[in-house]
Short mmCIF file of C-alpha atoms and ligand atoms in Angstrom, two decimals:
data_model
loop_
_atom_site.label_atom_id
_atom_site.label_comp_id
_atom_site.label_asym_id
_atom_site.label_seq_id
_atom_site.Cartn_x
_atom_site.Cartn_y
_atom_site.Cartn_z
CA UNK N 1 -157.98 -10.61 166.58
CA UNK N 2 -155.06 -12.61 167.97
CA UNK N 3 -153.73 -11.95 171.46
CA UNK N 4 -150.82 -14.42 171.53
CA UNK N 5 -148.68 -13.85 168.42
CA UNK N 6 -150.56 -16.52 166.49
CA UNK N 7 -151.26 -14.05 163.68
CA UNK N 8 -149.03 -12.05 161.33
CA UNK N 9 -149.50 -8.72 159.59
CA UNK N 10 -147.53 -7.37 156.64
CA UNK N 11 -147.57 -3.59 156.38
CA UNK N 12 -146.08 -1.77 153.36
CA UNK N 13 -145.12 1.85 153.77
CA UNK N 14 -144.68 0.88 157.41
CA UNK N 15 -142.34 3.77 158.21
CA UNK N 16 -144.85 6.41 157.14
CA UNK N 17 -147.62 8.07 159.14
CA UNK N 18 -150.45 5.59 158.56
CA UNK N 19 -148.18 2.52 158.41
CA UNK N 20 -146.53 3.34 161.72
CA UNK N 21 -149.89 3.85 163.45
CA UNK N 22 -151.12 0.53 162.05
CA UNK N 23 -147.96 -1.14 163.39
CA UNK N 24 -148.51 0.41 166.82
CA UNK N 25 -152.10 -0.79 167.04
CA UNK N 26 -151.36 -4.31 165.76
CA UNK N 27 -148.38 -4.69 168.12
CA UNK N 28 -150.68 -3.80 171.02
CA UNK N 29 -152.80 -6.77 169.98
CA UNK N 30 -149.72 -9.05 169.98
CA UNK N 31 -149.58 -9.67 166.26
CA UNK N 32 -146.29 -10.52 164.51
CA UNK N 33 -145.25 -7.66 162.25
CA UNK N 34 -143.49 -7.59 158.88
CA UNK N 35 -142.62 -3.94 158.31
CA UNK N 36 -141.92 -3.17 154.65
CA UNK N 37 -140.63 0.14 153.36
CA UNK N 38 -138.26 1.67 150.82
CA UNK N 39 -136.54 3.49 153.67
CA UNK N 40 -134.77 0.90 155.82
CA UNK N 41 -133.46 3.41 158.37
CA UNK N 42 -136.97 4.72 158.89
CA UNK N 43 -138.28 1.18 159.53
CA UNK N 44 -135.60 0.68 162.19
CA UNK N 45 -136.58 4.04 163.70
CA UNK N 46 -140.21 2.90 163.75
CA UNK N 47 -139.21 -0.28 165.60
CA UNK N 48 -137.30 1.83 168.14
CA UNK N 49 -140.00 4.50 168.50
CA UNK N 50 -142.73 1.91 169.08
CA UNK N 51 -140.47 -0.20 171.30
CA UNK N 52 -141.48 -3.30 169.31
CA UNK N 53 -140.56 -6.76 170.57
CA UNK N 54 -137.67 -7.88 168.30
CA UNK N 55 -138.86 -11.49 168.46
CA UNK N 56 -142.12 -10.51 166.82
CA UNK N 57 -141.07 -8.03 164.15
CA UNK N 58 -138.95 -8.12 161.01
CA UNK N 59 -137.98 -5.22 158.76
CA UNK N 60 -137.84 -5.72 155.00
CA UNK N 61 -136.50 -3.06 152.65
CA UNK N 62 -138.50 -3.18 149.42
CA UNK N 63 -139.65 -1.08 146.53
CA UNK N 64 -143.27 -2.20 146.17
CA UNK N 65 -143.21 -1.47 142.43
CA UNK N 66 -140.52 -4.13 141.86
CA UNK N 67 -141.85 -7.67 141.50
CA UNK N 68 -138.71 -9.30 142.94
CA UNK N 69 -138.92 -7.07 146.04
CA UNK N 70 -142.58 -7.98 146.56
CA UNK N 71 -141.87 -11.70 146.24
CA UNK N 72 -139.03 -11.21 148.72
CA UNK N 73 -141.16 -9.49 151.42
CA UNK N 74 -143.82 -12.20 151.11
CA UNK N 75 -141.20 -14.95 151.40
CA UNK N 76 -139.50 -13.23 154.35
CA UNK N 77 -142.86 -13.03 156.13
CA UNK N 78 -143.47 -16.75 155.56
CA UNK N 79 -139.92 -17.70 156.58
CA UNK N 80 -140.20 -15.69 159.81
CA UNK N 81 -143.77 -16.38 160.89
CA UNK N 82 -145.25 -19.04 158.55
CA UNK N 83 -148.38 -17.14 157.54
CA UNK N 84 -149.90 -13.78 156.56
CA UNK N 85 -153.22 -13.02 158.24
CA UNK N 86 -153.43 -9.28 157.62
CA UNK N 87 -152.01 -7.33 154.70
CA UNK N 88 -151.94 -3.53 154.79
CA UNK N 89 -151.13 -2.73 151.16
CA UNK N 90 -150.39 0.82 152.19
CA UNK N 91 -147.23 2.23 150.57
CA UNK N 92 -148.05 5.20 148.38
CA UNK N 93 -146.76 8.52 147.18
CA UNK N 94 -148.47 11.77 146.33
CA UNK N 95 -146.22 12.91 143.49
CA UNK N 96 -146.20 16.41 142.11
CA UNK N 97 -149.44 18.34 141.73
CA UNK N 98 -150.32 20.98 139.18
CA UNK N 99 -151.96 21.52 135.85
CA UNK N 100 -151.88 18.35 133.75
CA UNK N 101 -150.17 20.20 130.92
CA UNK N 102 -147.33 21.12 133.30
CA UNK N 103 -146.72 17.62 134.72
CA UNK N 104 -144.10 15.27 133.30
CA UNK N 105 -144.79 11.78 131.97
CA UNK N 106 -141.95 10.57 134.25
CA UNK N 107 -143.81 11.89 137.31
CA UNK N 108 -146.97 10.08 136.18
CA UNK N 109 -145.01 6.84 135.71
CA UNK N 110 -143.47 7.10 139.20
CA UNK N 111 -146.82 7.64 140.92
CA UNK N 112 -148.45 4.93 138.82
CA UNK N 113 -145.68 2.43 139.57
CA UNK N 114 -145.98 2.82 143.34
CA UNK N 115 -149.71 3.45 143.78
CA UNK N 116 -151.13 1.07 141.13
CA UNK N 117 -148.45 -1.45 140.14
CA UNK N 118 -147.23 -1.75 143.76
CA UNK N 119 -150.74 -2.44 145.06
CA UNK N 120 -151.38 -4.94 142.24
CA UNK N 121 -148.13 -6.82 142.88
CA UNK N 122 -148.84 -6.97 146.61
CA UNK N 123 -152.28 -8.47 145.99
CA UNK N 124 -150.98 -10.88 143.37
CA UNK N 125 -148.41 -12.30 145.77
CA UNK N 126 -150.32 -12.24 149.06
CA UNK N 127 -153.72 -13.53 147.89
CA UNK N 128 -152.40 -17.05 147.06
CA UNK N 129 -150.95 -17.30 150.59
CA UNK N 130 -154.30 -16.34 152.14
CA UNK N 131 -156.23 -18.68 149.81
CA UNK N 132 -153.99 -21.56 150.92
CA UNK N 133 -154.65 -20.65 154.57
CA UNK N 134 -158.36 -20.22 153.76
CA UNK N 135 -158.26 -16.98 155.74
CA UNK N 136 -156.87 -13.48 155.67
CA UNK N 137 -157.83 -9.82 155.47
CA UNK N 138 -156.51 -7.14 153.15
CA UNK N 139 -156.58 -3.37 153.52
CA UNK N 140 -155.66 -1.39 150.40
CA UNK N 141 -154.99 2.23 151.29
CA UNK N 142 -156.36 4.43 148.54
CA UNK N 143 -156.35 8.12 147.76
CA UNK N 144 -158.42 10.67 145.90
CA UNK N 145 -155.37 10.95 143.62
CA UNK N 146 -154.09 8.05 141.46
N1 NAD R 1 -152.11 10.90 155.00
C1 NAD R 1 -153.16 11.21 154.26
O1 NAD R 1 -153.86 12.21 154.50
C2 NAD R 1 -153.55 10.35 153.09
C3 NAD R 1 -154.65 10.74 152.34
C4 NAD R 1 -155.03 9.94 151.25
C5 NAD R 1 -154.36 8.78 150.98
N2 NAD R 1 -153.28 8.42 151.73
C6 NAD R 1 -152.58 7.19 151.36
O2 NAD R 1 -152.25 6.45 152.53
C7 NAD R 1 -151.02 5.75 152.30
C8 NAD R 1 -150.05 6.05 153.42
O3 NAD R 1 -149.92 7.45 153.51
P1 NAD R 1 -149.08 8.18 154.64
O4 NAD R 1 -149.77 9.45 154.93
O5 NAD R 1 -148.76 7.25 155.74
O6 NAD R 1 -147.78 8.53 153.77
P2 NAD R 1 -146.26 8.71 154.24
O7 NAD R 1 -145.61 9.49 153.16
O8 NAD R 1 -146.19 9.18 155.64
O9 NAD R 1 -145.73 7.21 154.21
C9 NAD R 1 -145.57 6.48 153.01
C10 NAD R 1 -144.47 5.46 153.24
O10 NAD R 1 -144.36 4.70 152.04
C11 NAD R 1 -142.99 4.51 151.76
N3 NAD R 1 -142.81 4.31 150.32
C12 NAD R 1 -142.88 5.24 149.33
N4 NAD R 1 -142.64 4.67 148.15
C13 NAD R 1 -142.40 3.35 148.39
C14 NAD R 1 -142.08 2.26 147.56
N5 NAD R 1 -141.94 2.40 146.24
N6 NAD R 1 -141.90 1.06 148.14
C15 NAD R 1 -142.02 0.90 149.49
N7 NAD R 1 -142.32 1.90 150.33
C16 NAD R 1 -142.51 3.12 149.77
C17 NAD R 1 -142.29 5.79 152.24
O11 NAD R 1 -140.91 5.55 152.48
C18 NAD R 1 -143.10 6.10 153.49
O12 NAD R 1 -142.51 5.54 154.64
C19 NAD R 1 -150.54 6.16 150.92
O13 NAD R 1 -150.90 5.16 150.00
C20 NAD R 1 -151.26 7.45 150.66
O14 NAD R 1 -151.47 7.69 149.28
C21 NAD R 1 -152.87 9.17 152.77
#
């Protein structure tokens, strides 16, 4: 892994538990960070909490289930740092739990849109960048639920 800010990581769900820990560990290795989350305030708090170097981090507010937002976070990463070496496709929600006959179709759609569509859109937009670079690594965070 890079030690001189030659590499860039995009992390979705970066303000959450796993995303924030990924950001901490990658920052320690001097990797440029693109922190993506629905909650912009929480991304800023993450930057403050981790005392990240402002020259090597950008925050992008995005809903990963929206194609335009995904295209925007990829473009912002390229504009800021020129490449994407690591992609933590990590944003996800748990949604309500219960008996299937008690759950709403709307709840299913919400979970599906973030956990499936959001992951798909991230891959669809980041893979071409990595193919062009002829390098890159992707981590899709999964769950025992959808
Ligand atoms: N923590 C666990 O035990 C656990 C277990 C299994 C799977 N996971 C998976 O790991 C991933 C991260 O989990 P976590 O524990 O850090 O969760 P978390 O709730 O702490 O963080 C999730 C982050 O994703 C963001 N987010 C939610 N919807 C979004 C959207 N539409 N667009 C952009 N950002 C959005 C939230 O604002 C939040 O900051 C998730 O995909 C989750 O399903 C976690």
